Amino acid sequence: MPGQLWISVAELGCFSGLLALGYLLVLRGASVFMFALGPFAMFNAMLASFLAVKHGWPMWAGVVAGIAVAVALSLATEILVVRPIHIRTAGQEDPPIVAIVAILFALQQLAGTWFGRTALPGQEFWDANVVKTDSIVIPGQDLVLVLVTLLCFIALAAWFRRTSYGRMLRAVGDNERAAQMLGVPVNRIRLVAFGMAGLLSGIAGSLFAFKAGVSFTSGLSWSLAGFLAVIVGGIGSLWAPLLGGLIVAALQIFSVYYFGQAALTYAMFGLAVVFFALRPKGIFQSKVRV
Amino acid sequence: MTETTGKRDTRGASEAEAAPAAAARTGSRHLGLRVARGLAEPVITLGFVVIAILYANSASYREDYIVLICTYALLALGMYVPYILAGSLSLAYNAYLGIGAYVSGLVVVHWSTTSLWGLPLGFVLSALVAVLLGIVTSKLSGFYLAGVTLLFATAYQAFVTDRTSLTGGANGLPIAPPTFFGSEIDRTDIVLISVFATWVVGMLLSRLRRSPYGVALRIKREVPQVVEASGIG
C-alpha cells in the first residue's frame, strides 16, 4: 500500500473531521442535522478562488471573504429558514431537514451559475514541500491543514468545557425547554452553534480545496463525507468526529485506489448501513442526562 | 374506524335535536352529505383532469409541460405514504424513478420490443429496491434516515454513470416512442395516460389514507406505542 495514500487519508480525514465537528455542534446545540455544511464549504472555496482568479483579489482577502460568507450563510439558514420552521412545526424533526436539503441543492446550482460550472483551483497557503522522498511527498499545505484542524479541535474542546456558552450549548441540546426555563438564551445559543458550524465549514473548505480543486457539485459529496464521519464517530465526544473522519477517509481513499471511483459511493453507503446495524450511535456514544 | 365516525355522527345529531325522529332525520341527512362529499372529491378532481387535457390540447410544449407536471406529481404521490402518513423522510426517490426509466430503456435496447414492457418490470424492480432499502433502514428515522437514503441516492447515481455498458453512462439510453399492438403511442396519448394515471393514483391514495391501514400509519407517526400495543405490526 503506497505511503502517499496515508497522506491523502490524513488530508481527507482532517477535512471530514472539521465538517463533522460542525455537524456535531449544531446537533448538540440545536438538534438539527445541518446537511448544508458541505455546500457552505464549497461556496466559500469557490468564492475565494473566483475572487482571486477572475477579479485579481489578493489570496487572503478572498479567503476571508469566503469564510465570512460561509458564516453568514449558516446564520441566515438558522434565522430565515430553520427557526421559523422549528417554531411552526413544534420542534418536529423532518420539516427542517427538507428545507436544509433544499438549501444544499439550491446553493450548488447558485454556485454553478455564479462561479461557473468548471472546477476552480483551491488556495494554497504554503506552496513548498515539507518532506520529499522517493515514495512520499508532503506538501506544506497538508501540514497547515492538519495543524489548523488540531487547533480547531483543541480550541473547541476548551470552549465546550470551560466557557458558559459551551455549557449552555450542551444544555440546550439535551433539553431545549428545560434550558429555556432556566433562563438560557436558547435562540442566541442556537445562533452561536450555527455560526461556529459555518466558520468550521469555511475553514475546512478553504484548506481542503487545493487538493483536487472545487466545483459546484463538491458540496453534496463533502456533506456526505462529514455525515458519515458523524455516524462512525458518534457525538459522544468532541474528538469523535476526527476519529470518524479518519476512518471514513481511509475507507474512501482505499476503495477508490483498489476498486475505482464508483466504489467510493458504494463503500460509503455500505459503511453507513453497517454502522447503523452494529453500532447505531457511533464509536463514542453520548449519555444524555435529561 | 366506521364505529367512531358513527358515534360522532349520533352525538352531533343528539346535540342538535333531542327528539329521536329528528335525530334519525339528521342521521340520514348526514348520510346523504357523506355520499355527496364522497362524490365531490372524484368529480372536482376530474374537473382538473379535463382542464389539464384541454390546456395541453393546443401545443406540443404544453403537452410536455403537463407530462412533466404529472411525473413530478406521481413522484410526490409516491412520497405521500412514507413521508406524510408514516413520517419517514427518504431521499432516494431519484433511484426509484431512475430504475423505472432505465428498465423501460433497457427493454427497448435488449429485447427490441415496446418500452411498455418496462412498466410491469419497472414497478417490480423499483418496489423491490425500495422495500430492501426500507428493511435495511427500518430502525432509522429523521436525519439519519435522510442521510443514509441520500448516500444510497448518490451510490445509485454513481452506478448509473459508471456502468456505461449497461446504462449508456452520461449519454443515457435512446428510447423510441412506445408502441401498443403495433400502433405508436403519440404525445397526446401520453398526456391522457399520464393525467389519468395521476388521477387514479391520487384517488387511491386518498382512499388509502382513510382506510384502517392509513389510520394505523398516521397514528404510528404520532404515538407508535399505541399502534404496537393494539397488535398492528
Short mmCIF file of C-alpha atoms in Angstrom, two decimals:
data_model
loop_
_atom_site.label_atom_id
_atom_site.label_comp_id
_atom_site.label_asym_id
_atom_site.label_seq_id
_atom_site.Cartn_x
_atom_site.Cartn_y
_atom_site.Cartn_z
CA MET A 1 0.00 0.00 0.00
CA PRO A 2 1.69 3.21 -1.13
CA GLY A 3 2.61 5.51 1.74
CA GLN A 4 1.38 8.52 -0.17
CA LEU A 5 -2.17 7.22 0.26
CA TRP A 6 -1.86 7.61 4.02
CA ILE A 7 -1.06 11.29 3.46
CA SER A 8 -4.30 11.55 1.49
CA VAL A 9 -6.13 9.78 4.32
CA ALA A 10 -4.83 12.37 6.76
CA GLU A 11 -5.91 15.25 4.49
CA LEU A 12 -9.38 13.90 3.82
CA GLY A 13 -9.78 12.75 7.43
CA CYS A 14 -8.97 16.19 8.84
CA PHE A 15 -11.35 17.81 6.36
CA SER A 16 -14.23 15.40 7.07
CA GLY A 17 -13.48 15.73 10.77
CA LEU A 18 -13.80 19.52 10.65
CA LEU A 19 -17.12 19.30 8.81
CA ALA A 20 -18.31 16.62 11.24
CA LEU A 21 -17.35 18.85 14.15
CA GLY A 22 -19.63 21.47 12.64
CA TYR A 23 -22.43 18.90 12.39
CA LEU A 24 -21.83 17.88 15.99
CA LEU A 25 -22.05 21.47 17.23
CA VAL A 26 -25.40 22.07 15.52
CA LEU A 27 -26.66 18.62 16.58
CA ARG A 28 -25.76 19.20 20.20
CA GLY A 29 -26.79 22.83 20.29
CA ALA A 30 -29.88 22.92 18.09
CA SER A 31 -30.79 19.24 17.49
CA VAL A 32 -30.65 19.79 13.75
CA PHE A 33 -28.53 17.91 11.24
CA MET A 34 -27.04 20.69 9.14
CA PHE A 35 -26.68 18.85 5.83
CA ALA A 36 -25.84 22.10 4.07
CA LEU A 37 -22.37 22.45 5.66
CA GLY A 38 -20.71 20.79 2.66
CA PRO A 39 -22.18 23.32 0.20
CA PHE A 40 -21.17 26.13 2.59
CA ALA A 41 -17.59 24.87 2.43
CA MET A 42 -17.85 24.56 -1.34
CA PHE A 43 -19.44 28.00 -1.76
CA ASN A 44 -16.74 29.59 0.39
CA ALA A 45 -13.89 27.89 -1.50
CA MET A 46 -15.39 28.70 -4.91
CA LEU A 47 -15.98 32.32 -3.94
CA ALA A 48 -12.39 32.70 -2.70
CA SER A 49 -10.98 31.20 -5.91
CA PHE A 50 -13.40 33.17 -8.06
CA LEU A 51 -12.39 36.47 -6.45
CA ALA A 52 -8.71 35.60 -6.72
CA VAL A 53 -8.73 34.21 -10.26
CA LYS A 54 -11.34 36.33 -12.03
CA HIS A 55 -11.11 39.60 -10.10
CA GLY A 56 -7.46 39.57 -9.03
CA TRP A 57 -8.14 39.86 -5.31
CA PRO A 58 -5.21 39.03 -3.03
CA MET A 59 -5.50 35.46 -1.80
CA TRP A 60 -6.04 36.31 1.86
CA ALA A 61 -8.82 38.78 1.11
CA GLY A 62 -10.62 36.15 -0.95
CA VAL A 63 -10.27 33.54 1.77
CA VAL A 64 -11.53 35.88 4.49
CA ALA A 65 -14.47 36.93 2.30
CA GLY A 66 -15.25 33.26 1.59
CA ILE A 67 -15.23 32.27 5.25
CA ALA A 68 -17.33 35.31 6.17
CA VAL A 69 -19.88 34.30 3.55
CA ALA A 70 -19.95 30.72 4.90
CA VAL A 71 -20.69 32.04 8.40
CA ALA A 72 -23.32 34.43 7.03
CA LEU A 73 -24.97 31.61 5.07
CA SER A 74 -25.10 29.42 8.15
CA LEU A 75 -26.58 32.21 10.30
CA ALA A 76 -29.09 33.08 7.59
CA THR A 77 -30.13 29.42 7.39
CA GLU A 78 -30.95 29.40 11.10
CA ILE A 79 -32.66 32.81 11.20
CA LEU A 80 -34.59 32.71 7.93
CA VAL A 81 -35.28 29.00 7.46
CA VAL A 82 -34.71 26.63 10.36
CA ARG A 83 -36.00 28.74 13.25
CA PRO A 84 -39.34 29.73 11.65
CA ILE A 85 -39.93 26.10 10.65
CA HIS A 86 -38.86 24.88 14.09
CA ILE A 87 -41.35 27.20 15.77
CA ARG A 88 -44.21 26.50 13.40
CA THR A 89 -43.87 22.71 13.41
CA ALA A 90 -43.46 22.47 17.20
CA GLY A 91 -39.95 21.07 17.03
CA GLN A 92 -40.61 18.19 14.63
CA GLU A 93 -37.52 16.64 13.17
CA ASP A 94 -38.38 16.20 9.49
CA PRO A 95 -39.53 19.62 8.18
CA PRO A 96 -36.20 21.41 8.79
CA ILE A 97 -34.35 18.57 7.03
CA VAL A 98 -36.40 19.05 3.88
CA ALA A 99 -35.58 22.75 3.93
CA ILE A 100 -31.89 22.21 4.63
CA VAL A 101 -31.54 19.63 1.85
CA ALA A 102 -33.29 22.10 -0.47
CA ILE A 103 -30.73 24.74 0.55
CA LEU A 104 -27.99 22.22 -0.21
CA PHE A 105 -29.09 21.74 -3.81
CA ALA A 106 -30.02 25.39 -4.32
CA LEU A 107 -26.55 26.52 -3.19
CA GLN A 108 -24.89 24.04 -5.55
CA GLN A 109 -26.84 25.40 -8.52
CA LEU A 110 -26.27 29.02 -7.41
CA ALA A 111 -22.52 28.40 -7.18
CA GLY A 112 -22.61 26.77 -10.60
CA THR A 113 -24.41 29.78 -12.06
CA TRP A 114 -22.27 32.45 -10.42
CA PHE A 115 -18.81 30.90 -10.33
CA GLY A 116 -19.01 28.72 -13.42
CA ARG A 117 -19.59 25.03 -13.95
CA THR A 118 -15.91 24.15 -14.23
CA ALA A 119 -13.72 23.28 -11.27
CA LEU A 120 -11.69 26.13 -9.77
CA PRO A 121 -8.27 25.67 -8.16
CA GLY A 122 -8.13 25.88 -4.38
CA GLN A 123 -5.99 28.29 -2.35
CA GLU A 124 -2.50 27.21 -1.44
CA PHE A 125 -1.21 28.77 1.76
CA TRP A 126 2.22 27.16 1.74
CA ASP A 127 3.39 26.12 -1.70
CA ALA A 128 6.50 24.16 -0.77
CA ASN A 129 7.07 20.52 0.04
CA VAL A 130 7.91 19.87 3.67
CA VAL A 131 9.04 16.32 3.05
CA LYS A 132 10.11 14.97 -0.29
CA THR A 133 11.46 11.47 -0.70
CA ASP A 134 11.13 8.94 -3.48
CA SER A 135 7.91 7.48 -2.15
CA ILE A 136 6.33 10.29 -0.15
CA VAL A 137 5.67 13.96 -0.78
CA ILE A 138 4.10 16.06 1.96
CA PRO A 139 3.07 19.48 0.68
CA GLY A 140 3.24 22.35 3.15
CA GLN A 141 -0.49 22.83 2.72
CA ASP A 142 -1.08 19.40 4.29
CA LEU A 143 0.80 20.49 7.37
CA VAL A 144 -1.31 23.66 7.51
CA LEU A 145 -4.50 21.63 7.17
CA VAL A 146 -3.55 19.16 9.93
CA LEU A 147 -2.31 21.85 12.30
CA VAL A 148 -5.35 24.09 11.83
CA THR A 149 -7.64 21.08 12.30
CA LEU A 150 -5.95 20.14 15.57
CA LEU A 151 -6.07 23.77 16.67
CA CYS A 152 -9.80 23.96 15.92
CA PHE A 153 -10.50 20.77 17.86
CA ILE A 154 -8.41 21.85 20.87
CA ALA A 155 -9.92 25.33 20.93
CA LEU A 156 -13.45 23.98 20.61
CA ALA A 157 -12.93 21.34 23.28
CA ALA A 158 -11.74 24.03 25.67
CA TRP A 159 -14.64 26.29 24.68
CA PHE A 160 -17.13 23.45 25.11
CA ARG A 161 -15.96 22.54 28.60
CA ARG A 162 -14.72 25.76 30.12
CA THR A 163 -16.95 28.58 28.96
CA SER A 164 -20.51 29.32 29.97
CA TYR A 165 -21.58 29.36 26.31
CA GLY A 166 -20.18 25.88 25.81
CA ARG A 167 -22.09 24.57 28.80
CA MET A 168 -25.28 26.36 27.75
CA LEU A 169 -24.95 24.85 24.28
CA ARG A 170 -24.89 21.36 25.75
CA ALA A 171 -27.84 22.22 27.99
CA VAL A 172 -29.93 23.45 25.05
CA GLY A 173 -29.07 20.34 23.06
CA ASP A 174 -30.03 17.98 25.88
CA ASN A 175 -33.36 19.61 26.64
CA GLU A 176 -34.31 22.83 24.95
CA ARG A 177 -37.39 23.56 27.03
CA ALA A 178 -35.69 22.90 30.36
CA ALA A 179 -32.79 25.12 29.33
CA GLN A 180 -35.22 27.86 28.36
CA MET A 181 -36.94 27.65 31.74
CA LEU A 182 -33.58 28.01 33.46
CA GLY A 183 -33.09 31.29 31.61
CA VAL A 184 -30.65 30.09 28.95
CA PRO A 185 -30.91 32.36 25.89
CA VAL A 186 -31.88 29.49 23.60
CA ASN A 187 -32.11 31.48 20.37
CA ARG A 188 -28.71 33.05 20.88
CA ILE A 189 -27.14 29.69 21.72
CA ARG A 190 -28.62 28.11 18.61
CA LEU A 191 -27.28 31.02 16.58
CA VAL A 192 -23.82 30.54 18.08
CA ALA A 193 -23.91 26.83 17.16
CA PHE A 194 -24.87 27.62 13.58
CA GLY A 195 -22.32 30.40 13.29
CA MET A 196 -19.48 28.24 14.55
CA ALA A 197 -20.51 25.41 12.24
CA GLY A 198 -20.41 27.86 9.34
CA LEU A 199 -16.98 29.05 10.44
CA LEU A 200 -15.67 25.46 10.64
CA SER A 201 -17.06 24.61 7.22
CA GLY A 202 -15.47 27.76 5.81
CA ILE A 203 -12.06 26.91 7.29
CA ALA A 204 -12.37 23.29 6.12
CA GLY A 205 -13.31 24.30 2.58
CA SER A 206 -10.53 26.88 2.27
CA LEU A 207 -7.86 24.46 3.44
CA PHE A 208 -9.02 21.38 1.52
CA ALA A 209 -9.94 22.85 -1.86
CA PHE A 210 -6.30 22.88 -3.03
CA LYS A 211 -6.33 19.08 -3.03
CA ALA A 212 -8.46 18.46 -6.09
CA GLY A 213 -9.94 21.88 -6.79
CA VAL A 214 -13.53 22.72 -6.06
CA SER A 215 -16.55 22.53 -8.33
CA PHE A 216 -20.21 23.26 -7.69
CA THR A 217 -21.02 19.57 -7.22
CA SER A 218 -18.40 19.14 -4.48
CA GLY A 219 -20.88 20.29 -1.84
CA LEU A 220 -23.00 17.16 -1.71
CA SER A 221 -20.09 14.71 -1.54
CA TRP A 222 -18.42 16.85 1.15
CA SER A 223 -21.68 16.89 3.12
CA LEU A 224 -21.95 13.14 2.91
CA ALA A 225 -18.32 12.61 3.95
CA GLY A 226 -18.95 14.70 7.06
CA PHE A 227 -22.25 12.93 7.71
CA LEU A 228 -20.52 9.58 7.58
CA ALA A 229 -17.79 10.81 9.94
CA VAL A 230 -20.53 11.69 12.44
CA ILE A 231 -22.18 8.27 12.00
CA VAL A 232 -18.92 6.42 12.53
CA GLY A 233 -17.55 8.61 15.30
CA GLY A 234 -20.76 9.36 17.13
CA ILE A 235 -21.45 12.56 19.02
CA GLY A 236 -20.45 11.37 22.47
CA SER A 237 -17.08 13.09 22.45
CA LEU A 238 -15.80 16.23 20.76
CA TRP A 239 -12.91 14.24 19.31
CA ALA A 240 -15.23 11.60 17.87
CA PRO A 241 -15.68 13.48 14.55
CA LEU A 242 -11.92 13.47 13.96
CA LEU A 243 -11.63 9.73 14.54
CA GLY A 244 -14.74 9.12 12.44
CA GLY A 245 -13.35 11.37 9.71
CA LEU A 246 -10.06 9.47 9.61
CA ILE A 247 -11.81 6.08 9.40
CA VAL A 248 -14.13 7.29 6.64
CA ALA A 249 -11.22 8.87 4.78
CA ALA A 250 -9.22 5.63 4.93
CA LEU A 251 -12.17 3.72 3.52
CA GLN A 252 -12.73 6.31 0.76
CA ILE A 253 -9.11 6.51 -0.32
CA PHE A 254 -8.54 2.76 -0.39
CA SER A 255 -11.83 1.86 -2.06
CA VAL A 256 -11.04 4.33 -4.85
CA TYR A 257 -7.45 3.07 -5.09
CA TYR A 258 -8.40 -0.60 -5.34
CA PHE A 259 -11.87 -0.60 -6.92
CA GLY A 260 -12.28 2.67 -8.82
CA GLN A 261 -14.26 5.85 -8.47
CA ALA A 262 -17.78 4.36 -8.34
CA ALA A 263 -16.78 2.03 -5.49
CA LEU A 264 -16.37 5.13 -3.32
CA THR A 265 -20.09 5.74 -3.10
CA TYR A 266 -20.93 2.04 -2.65
CA ALA A 267 -18.42 1.82 0.19
CA MET A 268 -19.85 4.93 1.84
CA PHE A 269 -23.40 3.59 1.69
CA GLY A 270 -22.22 0.18 2.90
CA LEU A 271 -20.30 1.70 5.80
CA ALA A 272 -23.35 3.70 6.88
CA VAL A 273 -25.57 0.61 6.78
CA VAL A 274 -23.02 -1.49 8.70
CA PHE A 275 -22.61 1.14 11.38
CA PHE A 276 -26.33 1.65 11.76
CA ALA A 277 -26.82 -2.10 12.10
CA LEU A 278 -24.00 -2.76 14.55
CA ARG A 279 -23.33 0.47 16.39
CA PRO A 280 -26.10 2.93 15.60
CA LYS A 281 -24.77 5.67 17.86
CA GLY A 282 -21.20 5.59 16.60
CA ILE A 283 -17.99 4.71 18.42
CA PHE A 284 -18.37 7.37 21.09
CA GLN A 285 -21.88 7.31 22.45
CA SER A 286 -23.28 10.17 24.45
CA LYS A 287 -25.14 9.52 27.63
CA VAL A 288 -27.86 12.13 27.73
CA ARG A 289 -28.99 13.08 31.19
CA VAL A 290 -32.46 14.51 30.99
CA MET B 1 -63.00 3.46 12.11
CA THR B 2 -66.62 3.34 10.94
CA GLU B 3 -67.67 2.86 14.54
CA THR B 4 -66.03 6.03 15.70
CA THR B 5 -67.45 8.11 12.87
CA GLY B 6 -70.89 6.66 13.56
CA LYS B 7 -70.61 7.59 17.20
CA ARG B 8 -69.54 11.10 16.36
CA ASP B 9 -72.47 11.49 13.97
CA THR B 10 -75.11 10.40 16.50
CA ARG B 11 -73.63 12.62 19.15
CA GLY B 12 -73.73 15.57 16.80
CA ALA B 13 -77.32 14.79 15.95
CA SER B 14 -78.45 14.38 19.56
CA GLU B 15 -76.86 17.65 20.43
CA ALA B 16 -78.72 19.38 17.63
CA GLU B 17 -82.16 17.95 18.27
CA ALA B 18 -83.37 15.88 21.21
CA ALA B 19 -86.34 14.06 19.60
CA PRO B 20 -85.41 10.58 18.26
CA ALA B 21 -87.29 11.05 14.98
CA ALA B 22 -85.48 14.27 14.34
CA ALA B 23 -82.24 12.52 15.17
CA ALA B 24 -82.96 9.83 12.59
CA ARG B 25 -83.74 12.51 10.02
CA THR B 26 -80.48 14.32 10.66
CA GLY B 27 -78.77 10.96 10.58
CA SER B 28 -79.98 10.30 7.04
CA ARG B 29 -79.10 13.85 6.08
CA HIS B 30 -75.59 13.16 7.38
CA LEU B 31 -75.50 10.02 5.26
CA GLY B 32 -76.56 11.98 2.21
CA LEU B 33 -73.95 14.59 2.98
CA ARG B 34 -71.32 11.92 3.30
CA VAL B 35 -72.24 10.41 -0.06
CA ALA B 36 -72.19 13.86 -1.63
CA ARG B 37 -68.83 14.53 -0.05
CA GLY B 38 -67.55 11.18 -1.28
CA LEU B 39 -68.67 12.06 -4.81
CA ALA B 40 -67.38 15.62 -4.64
CA GLU B 41 -63.77 14.54 -4.48
CA PRO B 42 -63.65 12.47 -7.70
CA VAL B 43 -65.90 14.91 -9.55
CA ILE B 44 -63.91 18.02 -8.66
CA THR B 45 -60.56 16.34 -9.34
CA LEU B 46 -61.88 15.03 -12.65
CA GLY B 47 -62.64 18.65 -13.46
CA PHE B 48 -58.94 19.40 -13.04
CA VAL B 49 -58.12 16.42 -15.25
CA VAL B 50 -60.33 17.84 -18.01
CA ILE B 51 -58.78 21.31 -17.60
CA ALA B 52 -55.27 19.79 -17.87
CA ILE B 53 -56.20 17.87 -21.03
CA LEU B 54 -57.85 20.92 -22.61
CA TYR B 55 -54.81 23.02 -21.75
CA ALA B 56 -52.41 20.50 -23.27
CA ASN B 57 -54.51 20.10 -26.38
CA SER B 58 -53.27 23.05 -28.38
CA ALA B 59 -49.46 22.97 -28.44
CA SER B 60 -46.78 20.33 -28.03
CA TYR B 61 -44.75 22.29 -25.49
CA ARG B 62 -47.87 22.38 -23.33
CA GLU B 63 -48.23 18.63 -23.71
CA ASP B 64 -44.67 18.13 -22.46
CA TYR B 65 -45.39 20.55 -19.66
CA ILE B 66 -48.42 18.57 -18.49
CA VAL B 67 -46.49 15.30 -18.72
CA LEU B 68 -43.70 16.81 -16.63
CA ILE B 69 -46.24 18.03 -14.07
CA CYS B 70 -47.71 14.54 -13.90
CA THR B 71 -44.26 12.98 -13.49
CA TYR B 72 -43.46 15.25 -10.56
CA ALA B 73 -46.94 14.72 -9.14
CA LEU B 74 -46.55 10.94 -9.27
CA LEU B 75 -43.15 11.25 -7.62
CA ALA B 76 -44.67 13.39 -4.89
CA LEU B 77 -47.59 10.97 -4.50
CA GLY B 78 -45.01 8.22 -4.10
CA MET B 79 -43.56 10.15 -1.17
CA TYR B 80 -47.02 10.65 0.31
CA VAL B 81 -47.47 7.33 2.13
CA PRO B 82 -43.97 7.04 3.63
CA TYR B 83 -43.48 10.72 4.43
CA ILE B 84 -46.85 12.36 5.10
CA LEU B 85 -48.62 9.34 6.56
CA ALA B 86 -45.84 7.38 8.19
CA GLY B 87 -43.44 10.25 8.82
CA SER B 88 -40.24 8.76 7.45
CA LEU B 89 -38.32 11.01 5.10
CA SER B 90 -36.38 9.16 2.41
CA LEU B 91 -34.30 10.99 -0.19
CA ALA B 92 -33.75 8.04 -2.54
CA TYR B 93 -36.70 8.69 -4.84
CA ASN B 94 -34.40 9.57 -7.72
CA ALA B 95 -33.22 5.96 -7.62
CA TYR B 96 -36.74 4.53 -7.74
CA LEU B 97 -37.70 6.86 -10.59
CA GLY B 98 -34.47 6.10 -12.40
CA ILE B 99 -34.88 2.34 -12.09
CA GLY B 100 -38.29 2.54 -13.77
CA ALA B 101 -36.93 4.73 -16.55
CA TYR B 102 -33.82 2.61 -17.16
CA VAL B 103 -35.81 -0.61 -17.18
CA SER B 104 -38.04 0.85 -19.89
CA GLY B 105 -34.96 1.83 -21.85
CA LEU B 106 -33.17 -1.50 -21.39
CA VAL B 107 -36.24 -3.40 -22.55
CA VAL B 108 -36.06 -1.49 -25.85
CA VAL B 109 -32.30 -1.90 -26.23
CA HIS B 110 -32.02 -5.59 -25.37
CA TRP B 111 -35.33 -7.07 -26.43
CA SER B 112 -36.17 -4.50 -29.12
CA THR B 113 -39.82 -4.52 -28.12
CA THR B 114 -42.05 -1.72 -26.97
CA SER B 115 -40.90 0.13 -23.84
CA LEU B 116 -44.32 -0.59 -22.33
CA TRP B 117 -42.87 -3.89 -21.08
CA GLY B 118 -40.77 -1.72 -18.84
CA LEU B 119 -43.89 -0.77 -16.89
CA PRO B 120 -44.50 -4.03 -15.02
CA LEU B 121 -40.78 -4.82 -14.79
CA GLY B 122 -40.01 -1.31 -13.59
CA PHE B 123 -42.81 -1.47 -11.00
CA VAL B 124 -41.48 -4.73 -9.57
CA LEU B 125 -37.79 -3.85 -9.62
CA SER B 126 -38.30 -0.35 -8.25
CA ALA B 127 -40.59 -1.60 -5.48
CA LEU B 128 -38.12 -4.38 -4.68
CA VAL B 129 -35.25 -1.93 -4.28
CA ALA B 130 -37.44 0.39 -2.20
CA VAL B 131 -38.52 -2.46 0.08
CA LEU B 132 -34.94 -3.67 0.50
CA LEU B 133 -33.79 -0.16 1.38
CA GLY B 134 -36.74 0.11 3.74
CA ILE B 135 -35.78 -3.12 5.51
CA VAL B 136 -32.14 -2.08 5.81
CA THR B 137 -33.07 1.33 7.25
CA SER B 138 -36.14 0.25 9.22
CA LYS B 139 -34.63 1.25 12.55
CA LEU B 140 -33.75 4.76 11.41
CA SER B 141 -35.74 7.95 11.35
CA GLY B 142 -35.22 11.67 10.94
CA PHE B 143 -31.79 12.98 9.98
CA TYR B 144 -30.15 9.59 9.92
CA LEU B 145 -32.72 8.11 7.56
CA ALA B 146 -32.42 11.17 5.32
CA GLY B 147 -28.63 10.91 5.29
CA VAL B 148 -28.47 7.19 4.54
CA THR B 149 -31.05 7.40 1.78
CA LEU B 150 -29.10 10.34 0.33
CA LEU B 151 -25.99 8.15 0.38
CA PHE B 152 -27.96 5.46 -1.44
CA ALA B 153 -29.12 8.04 -3.98
CA THR B 154 -25.54 9.12 -4.73
CA ALA B 155 -24.41 5.49 -4.89
CA TYR B 156 -27.18 4.83 -7.41
CA GLN B 157 -26.16 7.87 -9.45
CA ALA B 158 -22.53 6.74 -9.45
CA PHE B 159 -23.63 3.26 -10.53
CA VAL B 160 -25.64 4.64 -13.44
CA THR B 161 -22.83 6.86 -14.72
CA ASP B 162 -20.17 4.23 -14.08
CA ARG B 163 -21.75 1.23 -15.86
CA THR B 164 -21.64 2.69 -19.33
CA SER B 165 -22.13 -0.69 -20.99
CA LEU B 166 -25.43 -1.20 -19.19
CA THR B 167 -26.88 2.29 -18.86
CA GLY B 168 -25.15 4.29 -21.56
CA GLY B 169 -23.38 6.40 -18.92
CA ALA B 170 -23.87 10.13 -19.08
CA ASN B 171 -25.36 9.89 -22.59
CA GLY B 172 -28.20 7.67 -21.41
CA LEU B 173 -30.32 5.32 -23.47
CA PRO B 174 -32.21 6.31 -26.60
CA ILE B 175 -35.86 5.29 -26.41
CA ALA B 176 -38.30 5.40 -29.33
CA PRO B 177 -41.90 6.30 -28.53
CA PRO B 178 -43.68 3.25 -27.12
CA THR B 179 -45.99 1.20 -29.31
CA PHE B 180 -49.11 -0.65 -28.29
CA PHE B 181 -50.01 -3.63 -30.53
CA GLY B 182 -48.19 -2.06 -33.42
CA SER B 183 -49.71 1.41 -33.22
CA GLU B 184 -47.48 4.13 -31.90
CA ILE B 185 -48.47 5.89 -28.70
CA ASP B 186 -48.02 9.55 -29.56
CA ARG B 187 -47.66 12.66 -27.41
CA THR B 188 -51.38 13.21 -26.97
CA ASP B 189 -51.89 9.65 -25.78
CA ILE B 190 -49.08 10.03 -23.28
CA VAL B 191 -50.71 13.20 -21.96
CA LEU B 192 -54.01 11.35 -21.50
CA ILE B 193 -52.35 8.33 -19.89
CA SER B 194 -50.22 10.37 -17.50
CA VAL B 195 -53.05 12.66 -16.43
CA PHE B 196 -55.41 9.76 -15.77
CA ALA B 197 -52.70 7.70 -14.08
CA THR B 198 -52.00 10.63 -11.75
CA TRP B 199 -55.71 10.99 -11.03
CA VAL B 200 -56.19 7.29 -10.30
CA VAL B 201 -53.15 7.14 -8.03
CA GLY B 202 -54.28 10.27 -6.22
CA MET B 203 -57.79 8.87 -5.69
CA LEU B 204 -56.42 5.54 -4.47
CA LEU B 205 -54.12 7.29 -2.02
CA SER B 206 -56.98 9.43 -0.77
CA ARG B 207 -58.95 6.23 -0.09
CA LEU B 208 -55.91 4.56 1.46
CA ARG B 209 -55.47 7.48 3.80
CA ARG B 210 -58.91 6.87 5.30
CA SER B 211 -58.64 3.07 5.33
CA PRO B 212 -57.75 1.20 8.54
CA TYR B 213 -54.20 0.83 7.19
CA GLY B 214 -53.90 4.56 6.60
CA VAL B 215 -55.28 5.38 10.02
CA ALA B 216 -52.85 2.94 11.67
CA LEU B 217 -49.97 4.54 9.74
CA ARG B 218 -50.96 8.03 10.76
CA ILE B 219 -51.32 7.07 14.41
CA LYS B 220 -48.00 5.24 14.27
CA ARG B 221 -46.41 8.53 13.31
CA GLU B 222 -47.84 10.34 16.32
CA VAL B 223 -47.96 7.62 19.01
CA PRO B 224 -46.14 4.48 17.86
CA GLN B 225 -46.70 2.74 21.22
CA VAL B 226 -50.48 2.76 20.75
CA VAL B 227 -50.26 1.05 17.36
CA GLU B 228 -47.83 -1.58 18.58
CA ALA B 229 -49.91 -2.18 21.71
CA SER B 230 -53.00 -2.91 19.60
CA GLY B 231 -51.14 -5.66 17.83
CA ILE B 232 -50.58 -3.97 14.49
CA GLY B 233 -47.18 -4.74 13.02
#
